[in-house]
Short mmCIF file of N, CA and C in Angstrom, two decimals:
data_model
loop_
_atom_site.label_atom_id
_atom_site.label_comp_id
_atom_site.label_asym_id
_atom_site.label_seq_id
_atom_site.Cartn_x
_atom_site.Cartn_y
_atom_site.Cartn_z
N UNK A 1 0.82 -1.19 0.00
CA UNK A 1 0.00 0.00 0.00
C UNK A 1 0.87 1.26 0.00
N UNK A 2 2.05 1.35 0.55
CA UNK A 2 2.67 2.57 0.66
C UNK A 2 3.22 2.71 -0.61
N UNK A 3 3.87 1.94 -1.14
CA UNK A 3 4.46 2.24 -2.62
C UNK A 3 3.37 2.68 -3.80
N UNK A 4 2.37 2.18 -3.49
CA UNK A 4 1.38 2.49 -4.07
C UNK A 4 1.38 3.96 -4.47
N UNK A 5 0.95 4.51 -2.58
CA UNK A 5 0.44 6.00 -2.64
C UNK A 5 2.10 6.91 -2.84
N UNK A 6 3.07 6.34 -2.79
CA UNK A 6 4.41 7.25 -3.07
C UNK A 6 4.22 7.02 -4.72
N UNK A 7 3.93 6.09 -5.50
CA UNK A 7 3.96 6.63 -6.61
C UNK A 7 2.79 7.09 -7.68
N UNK A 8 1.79 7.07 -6.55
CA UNK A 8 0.46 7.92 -7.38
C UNK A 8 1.24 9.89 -6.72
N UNK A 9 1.89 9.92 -5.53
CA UNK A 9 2.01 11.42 -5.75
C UNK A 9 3.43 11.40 -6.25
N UNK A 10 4.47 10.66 -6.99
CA UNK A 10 4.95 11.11 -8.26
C UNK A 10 4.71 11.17 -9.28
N UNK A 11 3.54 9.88 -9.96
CA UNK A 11 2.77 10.63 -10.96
C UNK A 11 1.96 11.70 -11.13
N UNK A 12 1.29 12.02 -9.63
CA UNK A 12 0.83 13.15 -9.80
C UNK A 12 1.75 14.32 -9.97
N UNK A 13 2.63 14.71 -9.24
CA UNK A 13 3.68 15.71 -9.30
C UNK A 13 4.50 15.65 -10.67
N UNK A 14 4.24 15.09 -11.02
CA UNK A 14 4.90 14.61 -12.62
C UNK A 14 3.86 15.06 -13.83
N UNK A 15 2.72 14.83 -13.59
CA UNK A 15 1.32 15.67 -14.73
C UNK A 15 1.62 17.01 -14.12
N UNK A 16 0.96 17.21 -12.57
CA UNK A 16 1.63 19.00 -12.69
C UNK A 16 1.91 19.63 -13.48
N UNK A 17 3.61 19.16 -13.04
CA UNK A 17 4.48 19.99 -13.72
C UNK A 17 4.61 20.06 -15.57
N UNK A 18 4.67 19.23 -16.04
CA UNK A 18 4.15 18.70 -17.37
C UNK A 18 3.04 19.62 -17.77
N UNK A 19 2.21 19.80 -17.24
CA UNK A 19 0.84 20.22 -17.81
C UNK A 19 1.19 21.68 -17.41
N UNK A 20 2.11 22.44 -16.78
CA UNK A 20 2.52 23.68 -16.74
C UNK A 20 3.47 24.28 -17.35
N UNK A 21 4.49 23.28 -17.37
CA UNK A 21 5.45 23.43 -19.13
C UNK A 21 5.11 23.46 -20.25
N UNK A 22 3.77 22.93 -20.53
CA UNK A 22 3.47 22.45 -21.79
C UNK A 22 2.38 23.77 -22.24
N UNK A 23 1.65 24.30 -20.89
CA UNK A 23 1.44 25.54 -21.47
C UNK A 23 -0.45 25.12 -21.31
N UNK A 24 -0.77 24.04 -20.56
CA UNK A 24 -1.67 23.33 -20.55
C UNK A 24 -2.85 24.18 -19.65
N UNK A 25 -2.01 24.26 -18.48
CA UNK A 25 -2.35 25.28 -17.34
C UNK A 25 -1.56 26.57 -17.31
N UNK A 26 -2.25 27.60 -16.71
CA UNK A 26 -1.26 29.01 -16.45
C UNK A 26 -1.31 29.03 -14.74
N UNK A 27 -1.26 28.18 -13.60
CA UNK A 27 -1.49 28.38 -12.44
C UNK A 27 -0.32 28.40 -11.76
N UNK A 28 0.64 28.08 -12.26
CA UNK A 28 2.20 28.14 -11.55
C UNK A 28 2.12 27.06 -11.18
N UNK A 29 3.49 26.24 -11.43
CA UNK A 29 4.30 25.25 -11.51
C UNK A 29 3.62 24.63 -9.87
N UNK A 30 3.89 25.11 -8.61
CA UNK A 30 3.69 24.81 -7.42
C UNK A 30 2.42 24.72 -7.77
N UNK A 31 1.37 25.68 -7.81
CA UNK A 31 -0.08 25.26 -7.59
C UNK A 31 -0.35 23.85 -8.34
N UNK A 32 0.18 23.93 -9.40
CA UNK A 32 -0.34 22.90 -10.60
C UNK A 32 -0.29 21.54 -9.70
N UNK A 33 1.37 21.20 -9.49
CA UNK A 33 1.15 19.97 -8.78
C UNK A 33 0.94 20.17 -7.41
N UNK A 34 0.06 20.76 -6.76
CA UNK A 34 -0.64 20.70 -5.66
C UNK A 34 -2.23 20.30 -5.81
N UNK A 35 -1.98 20.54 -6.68
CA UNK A 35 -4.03 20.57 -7.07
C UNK A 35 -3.83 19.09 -7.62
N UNK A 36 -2.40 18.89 -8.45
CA UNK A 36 -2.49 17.13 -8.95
C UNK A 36 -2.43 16.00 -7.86
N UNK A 37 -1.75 16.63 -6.82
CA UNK A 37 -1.48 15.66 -5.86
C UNK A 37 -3.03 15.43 -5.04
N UNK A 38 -3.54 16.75 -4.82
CA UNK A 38 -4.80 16.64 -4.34
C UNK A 38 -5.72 15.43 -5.13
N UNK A 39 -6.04 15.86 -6.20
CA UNK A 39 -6.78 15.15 -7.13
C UNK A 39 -6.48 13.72 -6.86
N UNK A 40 -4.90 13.29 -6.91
CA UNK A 40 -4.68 12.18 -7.30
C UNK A 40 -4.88 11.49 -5.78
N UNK A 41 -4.47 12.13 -4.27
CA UNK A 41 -4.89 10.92 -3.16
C UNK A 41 -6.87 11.22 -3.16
N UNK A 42 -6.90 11.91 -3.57
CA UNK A 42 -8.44 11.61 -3.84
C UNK A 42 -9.31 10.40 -4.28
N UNK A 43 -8.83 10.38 -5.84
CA UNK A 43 -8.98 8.88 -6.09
C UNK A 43 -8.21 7.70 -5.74
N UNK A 44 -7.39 8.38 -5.12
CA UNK A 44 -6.29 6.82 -4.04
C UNK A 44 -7.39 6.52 -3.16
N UNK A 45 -7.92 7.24 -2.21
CA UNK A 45 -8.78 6.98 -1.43
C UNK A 45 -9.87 6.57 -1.63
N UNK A 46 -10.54 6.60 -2.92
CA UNK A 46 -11.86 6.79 -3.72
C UNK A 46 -11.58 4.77 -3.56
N UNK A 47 -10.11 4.47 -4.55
CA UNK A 47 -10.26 3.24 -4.99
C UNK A 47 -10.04 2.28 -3.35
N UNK A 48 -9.37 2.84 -2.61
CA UNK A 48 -9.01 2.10 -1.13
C UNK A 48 -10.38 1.64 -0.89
N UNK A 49 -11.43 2.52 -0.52
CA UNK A 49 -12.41 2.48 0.33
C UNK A 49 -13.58 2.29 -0.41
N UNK A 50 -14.05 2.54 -1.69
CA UNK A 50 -15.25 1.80 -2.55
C UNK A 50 -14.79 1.16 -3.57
N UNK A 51 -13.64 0.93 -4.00
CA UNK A 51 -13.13 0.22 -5.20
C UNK A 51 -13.58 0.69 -6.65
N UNK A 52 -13.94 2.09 -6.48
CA UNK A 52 -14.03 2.72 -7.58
C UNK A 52 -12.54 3.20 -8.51
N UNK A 53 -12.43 2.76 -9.77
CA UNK A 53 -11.70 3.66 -10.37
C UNK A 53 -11.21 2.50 -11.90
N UNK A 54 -10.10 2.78 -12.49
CA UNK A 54 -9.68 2.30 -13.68
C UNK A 54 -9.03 1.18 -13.63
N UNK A 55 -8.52 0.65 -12.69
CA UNK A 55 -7.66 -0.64 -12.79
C UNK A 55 -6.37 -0.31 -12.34
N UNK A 56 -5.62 0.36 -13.00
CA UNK A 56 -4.31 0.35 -12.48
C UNK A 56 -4.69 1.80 -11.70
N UNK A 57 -3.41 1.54 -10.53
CA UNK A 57 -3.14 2.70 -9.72
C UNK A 57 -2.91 3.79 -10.61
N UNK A 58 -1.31 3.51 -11.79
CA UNK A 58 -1.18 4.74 -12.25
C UNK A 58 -2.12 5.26 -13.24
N UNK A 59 -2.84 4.35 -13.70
CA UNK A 59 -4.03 5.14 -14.81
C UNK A 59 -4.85 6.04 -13.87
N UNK A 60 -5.36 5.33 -12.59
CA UNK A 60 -6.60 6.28 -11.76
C UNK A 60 -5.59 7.70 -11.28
N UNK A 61 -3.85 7.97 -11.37
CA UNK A 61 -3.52 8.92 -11.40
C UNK A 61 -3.22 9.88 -12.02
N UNK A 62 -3.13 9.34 -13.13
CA UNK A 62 -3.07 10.71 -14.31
C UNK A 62 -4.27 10.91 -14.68
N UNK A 63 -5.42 10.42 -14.48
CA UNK A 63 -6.74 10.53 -14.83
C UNK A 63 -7.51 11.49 -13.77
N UNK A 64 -7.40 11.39 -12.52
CA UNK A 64 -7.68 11.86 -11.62
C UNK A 64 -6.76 13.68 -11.92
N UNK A 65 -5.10 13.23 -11.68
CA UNK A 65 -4.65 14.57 -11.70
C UNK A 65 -4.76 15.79 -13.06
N UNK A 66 -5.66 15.17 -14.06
CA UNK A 66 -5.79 15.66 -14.61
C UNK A 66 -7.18 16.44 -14.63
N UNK A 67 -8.21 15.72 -14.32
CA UNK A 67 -9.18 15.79 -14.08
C UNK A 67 -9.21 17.19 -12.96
N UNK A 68 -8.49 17.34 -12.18
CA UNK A 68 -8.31 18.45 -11.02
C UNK A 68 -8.07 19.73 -11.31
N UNK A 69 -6.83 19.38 -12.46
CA UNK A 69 -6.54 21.11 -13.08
C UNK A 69 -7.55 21.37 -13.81
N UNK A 70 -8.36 20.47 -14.47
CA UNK A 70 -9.56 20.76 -15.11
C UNK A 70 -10.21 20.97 -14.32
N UNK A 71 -10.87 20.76 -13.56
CA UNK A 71 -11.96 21.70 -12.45
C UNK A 71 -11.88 22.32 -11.04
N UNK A 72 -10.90 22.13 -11.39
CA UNK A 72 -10.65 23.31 -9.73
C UNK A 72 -9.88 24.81 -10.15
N UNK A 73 -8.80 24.97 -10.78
CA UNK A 73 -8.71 26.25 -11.57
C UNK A 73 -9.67 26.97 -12.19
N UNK A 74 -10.88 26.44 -13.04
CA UNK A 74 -12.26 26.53 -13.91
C UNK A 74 -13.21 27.44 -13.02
N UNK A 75 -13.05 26.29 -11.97
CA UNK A 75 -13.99 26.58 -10.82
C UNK A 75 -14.33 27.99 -10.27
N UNK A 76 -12.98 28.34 -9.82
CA UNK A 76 -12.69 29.53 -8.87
C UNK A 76 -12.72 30.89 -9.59
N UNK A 77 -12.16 30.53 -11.21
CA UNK A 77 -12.22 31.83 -11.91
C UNK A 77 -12.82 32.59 -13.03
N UNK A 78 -13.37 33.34 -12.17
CA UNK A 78 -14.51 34.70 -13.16
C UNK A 78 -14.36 34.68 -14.68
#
């Protein structure tokens, strides 16, 4: 279980940053993978405790951390 969640928040910290180089997001490098990491123990927890999600750990994390910069940046701004 622990290796698990250490490498759903390097894949998450890994879309972040990626998705802020690439020009994907404009939220700054730090926010980006903060909101991915969020996203991503989200659905860590989602799949722990109802067994919801895609099959592999790392798919439910780039899916998830992507899913986050998509609606939580969206969310907040006018």
């Amino acid at each position: 279980m622990f290796p698990t969640i250490m490498g759903t928040v390097v894949i998450a910290g890994i879309v972040g940053y990626a998705s802020e180089r690439s020009g994907f997001t404009h939220n700054g490098v730090l926010q980006s993978i903060i909101i991915c990491i969020g996203g991503a123990f989200l659905a860590y927890f989602l799949r722990l405790m109802f067994g919801i999600g895609f099959g592999s750990p790392g798919l439910n994390a780039i899916a998830s951390s992507i899913g986050a910069l998509i609606i939580v940046p969206t969310h907040w701004r006018k």
